[in-house]
CSV table of C-alpha atoms in Angstrom, one decimal:
chain,number,residue,atom,x,y,z
A,588,MET,CA,-30.0,-4.5,-29.5
A,589,GLN,CA,-31.3,-4.5,-26.0
A,590,VAL,CA,-28.8,-5.7,-23.3
A,591,LEU,CA,-30.4,-6.5,-20.0
A,592,ILE,CA,-28.0,-7.0,-17.2
A,593,ASN,CA,-28.4,-8.8,-13.8
A,594,GLY,CA,-27.2,-6.1,-11.5
A,595,SER,CA,-27.3,-8.1,-8.2
A,596,PHE,CA,-23.8,-6.9,-7.3
A,597,TRP,CA,-24.1,-3.3,-8.4
A,598,ALA,CA,-24.5,-2.2,-4.8
A,599,GLU,CA,-21.2,-4.1,-3.9
A,600,PRO,CA,-18.5,-2.4,-6.0
A,601,ASP,CA,-15.7,-3.6,-3.7
A,602,VAL,CA,-16.3,-7.3,-4.0
A,603,GLY,CA,-15.0,-9.2,-7.0
A,604,SER,CA,-18.3,-9.6,-8.9
A,605,GLY,CA,-19.2,-6.1,-8.2
A,606,GLN,CA,-15.8,-4.8,-9.5
A,607,TYR,CA,-16.3,-6.8,-12.7
A,608,LEU,CA,-19.9,-5.5,-13.1
A,609,HIS,CA,-18.9,-1.9,-12.6
A,610,GLY,CA,-15.9,-2.1,-15.0
A,611,LEU,CA,-18.1,-3.7,-17.7
A,612,VAL,CA,-21.1,-1.4,-17.3
A,613,ARG,CA,-18.9,1.6,-17.4
A,614,TRP,CA,-17.3,0.6,-20.7
A,615,LEU,CA,-20.0,-1.2,-22.7
A,616,PRO,CA,-21.9,1.9,-23.7
A,617,ARG,CA,-18.6,3.5,-24.7
A,618,VAL,CA,-17.4,0.6,-27.0
A,619,ALA,CA,-21.0,0.0,-28.4
A,620,PRO,CA,-23.2,3.1,-27.9
A,621,GLN,CA,-25.7,1.8,-30.5
A,622,HIS,CA,-27.3,-0.7,-28.1
A,623,ARG,CA,-29.7,-0.1,-25.2
A,624,TYR,CA,-28.4,-1.2,-21.8
A,625,ILE,CA,-30.7,-1.8,-18.8
A,626,LEU,CA,-29.3,-2.7,-15.4
A,627,LEU,CA,-31.9,-4.6,-13.3
A,628,THR,CA,-31.1,-4.6,-9.6
A,629,PRO,CA,-33.1,-6.0,-6.5
A,630,SER,CA,-35.2,-3.1,-5.1
A,631,LEU,CA,-34.2,-4.1,-1.6
A,632,ALA,CA,-30.5,-3.3,-2.2
A,633,SER,CA,-29.5,-0.2,-0.3
A,634,ALA,CA,-27.3,2.7,-1.5
A,635,VAL,CA,-27.4,1.6,-5.2
A,636,PRO,CA,-24.8,3.8,-7.1
A,637,PRO,CA,-26.1,5.7,-10.1
A,638,PRO,CA,-25.4,4.1,-13.5
A,639,PRO,CA,-23.1,5.6,-16.0
A,640,HIS,CA,-24.3,7.6,-19.0
A,641,GLY,CA,-25.9,5.4,-21.5
A,642,VAL,CA,-27.3,2.8,-19.0
A,643,LYS,CA,-30.7,2.8,-17.6
A,644,LEU,CA,-31.1,1.4,-14.0
A,645,LEU,CA,-34.4,-0.3,-12.9
A,646,ARG,CA,-35.0,-1.6,-9.5
A,647,VAL,CA,-37.1,-4.8,-9.4
A,648,ARG,CA,-39.5,-5.7,-6.7
A,649,PRO,CA,-39.2,-9.1,-5.0
A,650,PRO,CA,-42.2,-11.5,-4.8
A,651,SER,CA,-42.1,-11.0,-1.1
A,652,THR,CA,-40.3,-8.6,1.3
A,653,ARG,CA,-40.3,-11.3,4.0
A,654,LEU,CA,-37.7,-13.6,2.5
A,655,GLY,CA,-34.3,-14.0,4.1
A,656,ALA,CA,-31.2,-12.8,2.2
A,657,ASN,CA,-30.5,-16.2,0.6
A,658,LEU,CA,-34.0,-16.9,-0.6
A,659,ALA,CA,-34.4,-13.3,-1.7
A,660,LYS,CA,-31.3,-13.6,-3.9
A,661,LEU,CA,-32.5,-16.9,-5.3
A,662,ALA,CA,-35.9,-15.4,-6.0
A,663,PHE,CA,-34.5,-12.4,-7.8
A,664,GLU,CA,-32.3,-14.8,-10.0
A,665,GLN,CA,-35.0,-17.3,-10.9
A,666,LEU,CA,-38.3,-15.4,-10.7
A,667,THR,CA,-38.3,-11.7,-10.6
A,668,LEU,CA,-35.4,-11.1,-13.0
A,669,PRO,CA,-36.9,-13.3,-15.8
A,670,TRP,CA,-40.3,-11.6,-15.1
A,671,ALA,CA,-38.8,-8.2,-15.6
A,672,VAL,CA,-37.1,-9.2,-18.7
A,673,GLN,CA,-40.4,-10.4,-20.1
A,674,ARG,CA,-42.1,-7.1,-19.5
A,675,LEU,CA,-39.2,-5.1,-20.9
A,676,THR,CA,-38.7,-7.0,-24.2
A,677,ASP,CA,-40.6,-7.6,-27.4
A,678,ARG,CA,-39.8,-9.4,-30.7
A,679,ARG,CA,-39.2,-6.4,-32.7
A,680,GLU,CA,-35.8,-5.8,-31.3
A,681,PRO,CA,-33.0,-8.4,-30.5
A,682,ALA,CA,-32.4,-8.8,-26.9
A,683,VAL,CA,-30.0,-10.6,-24.6
A,684,LEU,CA,-29.9,-11.2,-20.8
A,685,PHE,CA,-26.3,-10.9,-19.4
A,686,VAL,CA,-25.8,-12.5,-16.0
A,687,PRO,CA,-22.2,-11.5,-14.9
A,688,TYR,CA,-21.9,-14.2,-12.2
A,689,PHE,CA,-22.6,-18.0,-11.9
A,690,ALA,CA,-26.4,-17.7,-11.4
A,691,SER,CA,-28.3,-18.0,-14.7
A,692,PRO,CA,-32.1,-18.5,-14.6
A,693,PHE,CA,-33.6,-21.8,-15.4
A,694,TYR,CA,-36.0,-19.9,-17.8
A,695,ALA,CA,-35.6,-16.6,-19.6
A,696,PRO,CA,-37.7,-15.2,-22.5
A,697,VAL,CA,-34.5,-14.0,-24.3
A,698,PRO,CA,-31.1,-15.7,-24.9
A,699,VAL,CA,-28.9,-15.8,-21.8
A,700,VAL,CA,-25.1,-15.2,-21.6
A,701,THR,CA,-23.6,-16.0,-18.2
A,702,THR,CA,-20.1,-15.3,-16.8
A,703,VAL,CA,-18.6,-18.1,-14.7
A,704,GLY,CA,-15.4,-16.8,-13.2
A,705,ASP,CA,-14.5,-20.1,-11.6
A,706,ILE,CA,-16.1,-23.3,-10.3
A,707,ILE,CA,-14.0,-23.8,-7.2
A,708,PRO,CA,-16.7,-25.6,-5.3
A,709,LEU,CA,-16.9,-28.3,-8.0
A,710,ILE,CA,-13.2,-28.8,-8.2
A,711,LEU,CA,-12.0,-28.5,-4.5
A,712,PRO,CA,-14.3,-30.7,-2.3
A,713,GLU,CA,-13.4,-28.7,0.8
A,714,TYR,CA,-15.1,-25.7,-0.7
A,715,ARG,CA,-18.5,-27.4,-1.3
A,716,GLY,CA,-19.9,-25.9,2.0
A,717,GLY,CA,-23.0,-26.9,3.9
A,718,LEU,CA,-26.4,-28.2,2.6
A,719,HIS,CA,-27.6,-24.8,1.4
A,720,VAL,CA,-24.4,-24.1,-0.6
A,721,ARG,CA,-24.4,-27.5,-2.1
A,722,ALA,CA,-28.1,-27.3,-3.1
A,723,TYR,CA,-27.5,-23.9,-4.7
A,724,MET,CA,-24.5,-25.1,-6.6
A,725,SER,CA,-26.6,-28.1,-7.8
A,726,LEU,CA,-29.1,-25.7,-9.1
A,727,VAL,CA,-26.8,-23.3,-10.9
A,728,ARG,CA,-24.7,-26.0,-12.5
A,729,ARG,CA,-27.9,-27.2,-14.1
A,730,THR,CA,-29.3,-23.7,-15.1
A,731,VAL,CA,-26.1,-22.5,-16.6
A,732,ARG,CA,-26.5,-25.3,-19.2
A,733,HIS,CA,-29.6,-23.3,-20.5
A,734,SER,CA,-27.3,-20.3,-21.3
A,735,LYS,CA,-26.6,-19.8,-25.0
A,736,HIS,CA,-23.0,-18.9,-24.2
A,737,VAL,CA,-20.7,-18.8,-21.1
A,738,LEU,CA,-17.9,-16.3,-20.5
A,739,THR,CA,-15.0,-17.1,-18.2
A,740,PHE,CA,-11.8,-15.4,-17.2
A,741,SER,CA,-9.0,-17.7,-18.4
A,742,MET,CA,-8.3,-20.6,-20.6
A,743,ARG,CA,-7.8,-22.8,-17.5
A,744,SER,CA,-11.2,-21.9,-16.3
A,745,ARG,CA,-12.7,-22.5,-19.8
A,746,ASP,CA,-11.2,-26.1,-19.7
A,747,ASP,CA,-12.6,-26.6,-16.1
A,748,ILE,CA,-16.0,-25.5,-17.3
A,749,VAL,CA,-16.0,-27.8,-20.2
A,750,THR,CA,-14.9,-30.7,-18.1
A,751,HIS,CA,-17.0,-30.3,-15.0
A,752,LEU,CA,-20.1,-28.6,-16.4
A,753,ARG,CA,-20.1,-30.6,-19.5
A,754,MET,CA,-20.4,-27.6,-21.7
A,755,PRO,CA,-19.5,-27.8,-25.4
A,756,SER,CA,-16.2,-25.9,-25.8
A,757,ALA,CA,-17.8,-23.9,-28.7
A,758,ARG,CA,-20.2,-22.3,-26.0
A,759,VAL,CA,-17.5,-21.1,-23.6
A,760,THR,CA,-15.3,-18.1,-24.3
A,761,PRO,CA,-12.4,-16.8,-22.1
A,762,VAL,CA,-12.4,-13.0,-21.7
A,763,LEU,CA,-9.5,-12.2,-19.6
A,764,LEU,CA,-10.1,-9.5,-16.7
A,765,ALA,CA,-8.4,-6.2,-16.1
A,766,ALA,CA,-7.2,-4.2,-13.2
A,767,GLY,CA,-9.3,-1.3,-12.2
A,768,ASP,CA,-8.2,2.2,-13.5
A,769,GLN,CA,-7.0,3.3,-10.0
A,770,TYR,CA,-4.1,0.7,-10.1
A,771,GLN,CA,-1.3,2.8,-11.6
A,772,PRO,CA,2.4,3.3,-10.9
A,773,GLY,CA,3.3,6.1,-8.6
A,774,ASP,CA,6.2,7.6,-6.7
A,775,LYS,CA,7.7,4.6,-4.8
A,776,GLU,CA,9.5,6.6,-2.3
A,777,ALA,CA,6.6,8.8,-1.4
A,778,ALA,CA,4.4,5.5,-1.2
A,779,ARG,CA,6.9,4.0,1.2
A,780,VAL,CA,6.8,7.0,3.4
A,781,GLU,CA,3.0,7.1,3.5
A,782,VAL,CA,2.8,3.3,4.1
A,783,ALA,CA,5.3,3.6,7.0
A,784,ARG,CA,3.2,6.4,8.5
A,785,ARG,CA,-0.2,4.6,8.1
A,786,TYR,CA,0.8,0.9,8.6
A,787,GLY,CA,4.1,1.1,10.6
A,788,LEU,CA,5.9,-0.8,7.7
A,789,THR,CA,9.3,0.8,8.0
A,790,GLU,CA,11.7,-1.8,6.5
A,791,PRO,CA,11.5,-3.6,3.0
A,792,PHE,CA,8.3,-5.8,2.9
A,793,ILE,CA,6.9,-8.7,1.0
A,794,TYR,CA,3.2,-8.0,0.4
A,795,TYR,CA,0.3,-10.4,0.0
A,796,VAL,CA,-3.3,-9.4,-0.2
A,797,GLY,CA,-6.3,-11.8,-0.8
A,798,GLY,CA,-8.2,-14.5,0.9
A,799,LEU,CA,-6.8,-16.4,3.9
A,800,ASP,CA,-8.3,-19.7,2.9
A,801,ALA,CA,-6.4,-22.9,2.3
A,802,ARG,CA,-6.1,-22.7,-1.6
A,803,LYS,CA,-4.2,-19.4,-1.1
A,804,ASN,CA,-1.4,-21.4,0.3
A,805,LEU,CA,-0.1,-18.9,2.8
A,806,THR,CA,1.3,-21.7,5.0
A,807,VAL,CA,4.0,-22.2,2.3
A,808,LEU,CA,4.7,-18.4,2.1
A,809,LEU,CA,5.2,-18.3,6.0
A,810,GLN,CA,7.4,-21.3,5.9
A,811,ALA,CA,9.6,-19.7,3.1
A,812,PHE,CA,9.6,-16.4,5.0
A,813,ALA,CA,10.8,-18.2,8.2
A,814,LEU,CA,13.7,-19.6,6.2
A,815,LEU,CA,14.4,-16.1,4.8
A,816,ARG,CA,14.6,-14.7,8.3
A,817,ALA,CA,16.9,-17.5,9.4
A,818,ARG,CA,19.3,-16.6,6.6
A,819,GLY,CA,19.4,-13.1,8.0
A,820,VAL,CA,17.3,-11.4,5.5
A,821,ARG,CA,15.8,-8.2,7.1
A,822,ALA,CA,12.3,-7.9,5.7
A,823,THR,CA,8.7,-7.8,6.8
A,824,LEU,CA,5.8,-9.9,5.5
A,825,ALA,CA,2.6,-7.9,5.4
A,826,ILE,CA,-0.6,-9.9,5.0
A,827,ALA,CA,-3.8,-8.2,4.1
A,828,GLY,CA,-7.0,-10.1,4.0
A,829,ARG,CA,-10.1,-11.0,6.2
A,830,LEU,CA,-10.7,-14.3,7.9
A,831,LEU,CA,-14.2,-15.3,6.6
A,832,GLY,CA,-14.6,-18.5,8.6
A,833,HIS,CA,-13.2,-20.8,11.3
A,834,ASP,CA,-13.4,-24.2,9.6
A,835,ARG,CA,-9.8,-25.4,9.8
A,836,ARG,CA,-10.3,-27.3,6.6
A,837,LEU,CA,-10.7,-24.1,4.8
A,838,PHE,CA,-9.0,-21.5,7.1
A,839,PRO,CA,-5.6,-22.7,8.5
A,840,ASP,CA,-4.5,-21.3,11.8
A,841,LEU,CA,-2.1,-18.7,10.4
A,842,ASP,CA,-1.7,-17.0,13.7
A,843,GLY,CA,-0.7,-20.3,15.3
A,844,LEU,CA,1.8,-21.0,12.6
A,845,ILE,CA,3.2,-17.5,12.8
A,846,ALA,CA,4.0,-18.1,16.5
A,847,GLU,CA,5.3,-21.6,15.9
A,848,LEU,CA,7.7,-20.2,13.3
A,849,GLU,CA,8.7,-17.4,15.7
A,850,LEU,CA,7.6,-14.7,13.3
A,851,THR,CA,5.4,-12.7,15.6
A,852,THR,CA,7.4,-9.6,15.2
A,853,ALA,CA,8.2,-10.1,11.6
A,854,VAL,CA,4.7,-10.7,10.1
A,855,ARG,CA,2.1,-7.9,10.1
A,856,ARG,CA,-1.6,-8.7,9.6
A,857,ILE,CA,-3.1,-5.5,8.3
A,858,HIS,CA,-6.4,-4.3,6.9
A,859,VAL,CA,-6.1,-2.3,3.8
A,860,PRO,CA,-9.2,-0.3,2.6
A,861,THR,CA,-9.9,-0.3,-1.0
A,862,GLU,CA,-8.5,3.3,-1.7
A,863,ASP,CA,-5.2,2.3,-0.1
A,864,GLY,CA,-4.7,-0.7,-2.4
A,865,PRO,CA,-2.5,1.0,-5.0
A,866,LEU,CA,-0.4,2.6,-2.4
A,867,LEU,CA,0.6,-0.8,-0.8
A,868,TYR,CA,1.5,-2.3,-4.2
A,869,GLN,CA,3.6,0.7,-5.0
A,870,ALA,CA,5.5,0.6,-1.7
A,871,CYS,CA,6.2,-3.1,-1.4
A,872,THR,CA,9.5,-4.6,-2.2
A,873,VAL,CA,7.9,-7.6,-3.8
A,874,PHE,CA,4.4,-9.0,-4.1
A,875,ALA,CA,4.0,-12.7,-3.5
A,876,PHE,CA,1.0,-14.7,-4.5
A,877,PRO,CA,1.4,-18.5,-3.8
A,878,SER,CA,-2.1,-19.6,-4.6
A,879,ARG,CA,-2.8,-23.1,-5.7
A,880,TYR,CA,-6.0,-22.3,-7.8
A,881,GLU,CA,-7.4,-19.1,-9.3
A,882,GLY,CA,-10.1,-18.6,-11.8
A,883,PHE,CA,-8.0,-15.6,-12.9
A,884,GLY,CA,-6.0,-14.1,-10.1
A,885,LEU,CA,-6.5,-10.3,-10.0
A,886,PRO,CA,-4.0,-9.2,-7.3
A,887,PRO,CA,-0.8,-10.1,-9.3
A,888,LEU,CA,-2.1,-8.0,-12.1
A,889,GLU,CA,-3.1,-5.1,-9.9
A,890,ALA,CA,0.4,-5.4,-8.4
A,891,MET,CA,2.1,-5.3,-11.8
A,892,ALA,CA,0.0,-2.3,-12.9
A,893,CYS,CA,1.3,-0.5,-9.8
A,894,GLY,CA,5.0,-1.3,-10.6
A,895,ALA,CA,5.5,-4.1,-8.0
A,896,PRO,CA,8.0,-6.9,-8.8
A,897,VAL,CA,5.8,-10.1,-8.6
A,898,VAL,CA,6.5,-13.7,-7.6
A,899,VAL,CA,3.6,-16.1,-8.2
A,900,SER,CA,2.8,-19.8,-8.2
A,901,ASN,CA,2.9,-21.5,-11.6
A,902,ALA,CA,-0.6,-23.0,-10.9
A,903,SER,CA,-3.9,-22.8,-12.6
A,904,SER,CA,-4.5,-19.6,-14.5
A,905,LEU,CA,-1.8,-17.5,-13.0
A,906,PRO,CA,0.8,-18.1,-15.9
A,907,GLU,CA,-1.9,-16.6,-18.2
A,908,VAL,CA,-2.1,-13.5,-16.1
A,909,VAL,CA,1.5,-12.7,-15.5
A,910,GLY,CA,3.1,-14.2,-18.7
A,911,PRO,CA,6.9,-13.7,-18.6
A,912,ALA,CA,6.6,-10.7,-16.4
A,913,ALA,CA,6.9,-12.5,-13.1
A,914,ILE,CA,8.9,-15.1,-11.3
A,915,ARG,CA,6.9,-18.3,-11.3
A,916,VAL,CA,7.4,-21.0,-8.6
A,917,PRO,CA,5.6,-24.4,-8.0
A,918,PRO,CA,3.1,-23.7,-5.2
A,919,ASP,CA,4.5,-26.4,-2.8
A,920,ASP,CA,8.2,-25.7,-3.4
A,921,VAL,CA,9.2,-23.9,-0.2
A,922,VAL,CA,12.9,-23.9,-1.2
A,923,GLY,CA,12.0,-22.4,-4.6
A,924,TRP,CA,9.9,-19.7,-2.8
A,925,VAL,CA,12.9,-18.9,-0.6
A,926,ALA,CA,15.2,-18.7,-3.6
A,927,ALA,CA,12.9,-16.5,-5.6
A,928,LEU,CA,12.1,-14.0,-2.9
A,929,ALA,CA,15.7,-13.8,-1.8
A,930,ARG,CA,16.7,-13.0,-5.4
A,931,VAL,CA,14.2,-10.1,-5.7
A,932,LEU,CA,14.8,-8.7,-2.2
A,933,GLY,CA,18.6,-8.7,-2.8
A,934,ASP,CA,18.8,-7.5,-6.4
A,935,GLU,CA,17.8,-4.0,-7.2
A,936,ARG,CA,18.4,-4.5,-11.0
A,937,LEU,CA,16.1,-7.6,-11.1
A,938,ARG,CA,13.5,-5.6,-9.3
A,939,ALA,CA,13.7,-2.8,-12.0
A,940,GLU,CA,13.5,-5.5,-14.7
A,941,LEU,CA,10.4,-7.1,-13.2
A,942,GLU,CA,8.8,-3.7,-12.7
A,943,ALA,CA,9.3,-2.7,-16.3
A,944,GLN,CA,8.1,-6.2,-17.6
A,945,GLY,CA,5.2,-6.1,-15.2
A,946,LEU,CA,4.0,-2.7,-16.4
A,947,ALA,CA,4.1,-3.8,-20.0
A,948,GLN,CA,2.2,-7.0,-19.2
A,949,ALA,CA,-0.4,-5.2,-17.2
A,950,ALA,CA,-1.0,-2.7,-20.1
A,951,ARG,CA,-2.1,-5.6,-22.2
A,952,PHE,CA,-5.3,-5.9,-20.1
A,953,SER,CA,-8.1,-3.2,-20.0
A,954,TYR,CA,-11.8,-3.0,-19.4
A,955,ARG,CA,-12.2,-1.5,-22.9
A,956,GLN,CA,-11.0,-4.8,-24.3
A,957,VAL,CA,-13.1,-6.8,-21.8
A,958,ALA,CA,-16.1,-4.8,-22.9
A,959,ARG,CA,-15.2,-5.3,-26.6
A,960,GLU,CA,-14.8,-9.0,-26.4
A,961,THR,CA,-18.0,-9.3,-24.1
A,962,ILE,CA,-20.2,-7.2,-26.5
A,963,ALA,CA,-19.1,-9.4,-29.5
A,964,VAL,CA,-20.4,-12.5,-27.8
A,965,LEU,CA,-23.7,-10.7,-26.8
A,966,GLU,CA,-24.2,-9.5,-30.3
A,967,ALA,CA,-23.5,-13.0,-31.8
A,968,VAL,CA,-25.9,-14.6,-29.3
A,969,ALA,CA,-28.8,-12.1,-29.9
A,970,SER,CA,-28.6,-12.2,-33.6
A,971,ALA,CA,-28.4,-16.1,-33.8
């Protein structure tokens, strides 16, 4: 079987879609070496990493080099990618086109399998964006119905896709994600010393990493932290994440709230490069993730894989990710967040229990398993 893969995000290994693509492409030829894998990337992408053994990389020329970034992306997805697939396939060998993000082509000469991680813009109105974003979403919600099968990252996302995209449930399969191989437990004391040196975090700290947009629910975390401090709990809250916009409907004024709650000296906004990610998880006293909605929710899984005690909201897909290995709190229950964080901060035995349970839970997820479940769907579609 020939597996042709949309490699748009191959040159972006640090973003979510790029991490997923790299994890899969690394493992697909290991779990199913009998197939031929071709990774198709836009030729204008810079600094394209080499593919792993068993995968051929082809750079595809766009119809024009004068297109802006958005039009070039659309042209690759809808025109140049299907044309390239047409040239590379024949009827003597089964073939399938795998699109690892929400952008399946309207037409393709072979069956298409598309991964839809989440459909947040279709569920949360404030995320629908401007005219260009709405037009693009209108297109891809139609083209995805031409896919023979859709993969997603959780049962919750599967249910949302069936409901909002009107896809038959038999054509949507959840394949749960995994943390990258770099997320491993380490020497906690050594990690704390290094984090104190690099980031100035010298006392026990609650850690959050992720987006700073409204659905991440950081206002509740800040309110809970303020109540903890008022009780005399000595801890710092470290928030890692980039502000990607200034629309107050999407991006609350966190700095203003921090000042209003008199937390200026107790909250640290930090930038954590990818290579330091495991270090912060290993060093934190507790990892907090109060998000209201996630297609999967990778940070809690990464945290557990590094041995961090985890407190998460009990919303959307997060219970599927953490199972019984984390403390779960309703996202809007500020008092509940105070109680949960206070318990973990003040109870060394509880932290040890959560660490052990989290490591066991994280071990259930691997890219080997993601690749096995993905190739099973690709084989079924290609042979149908």
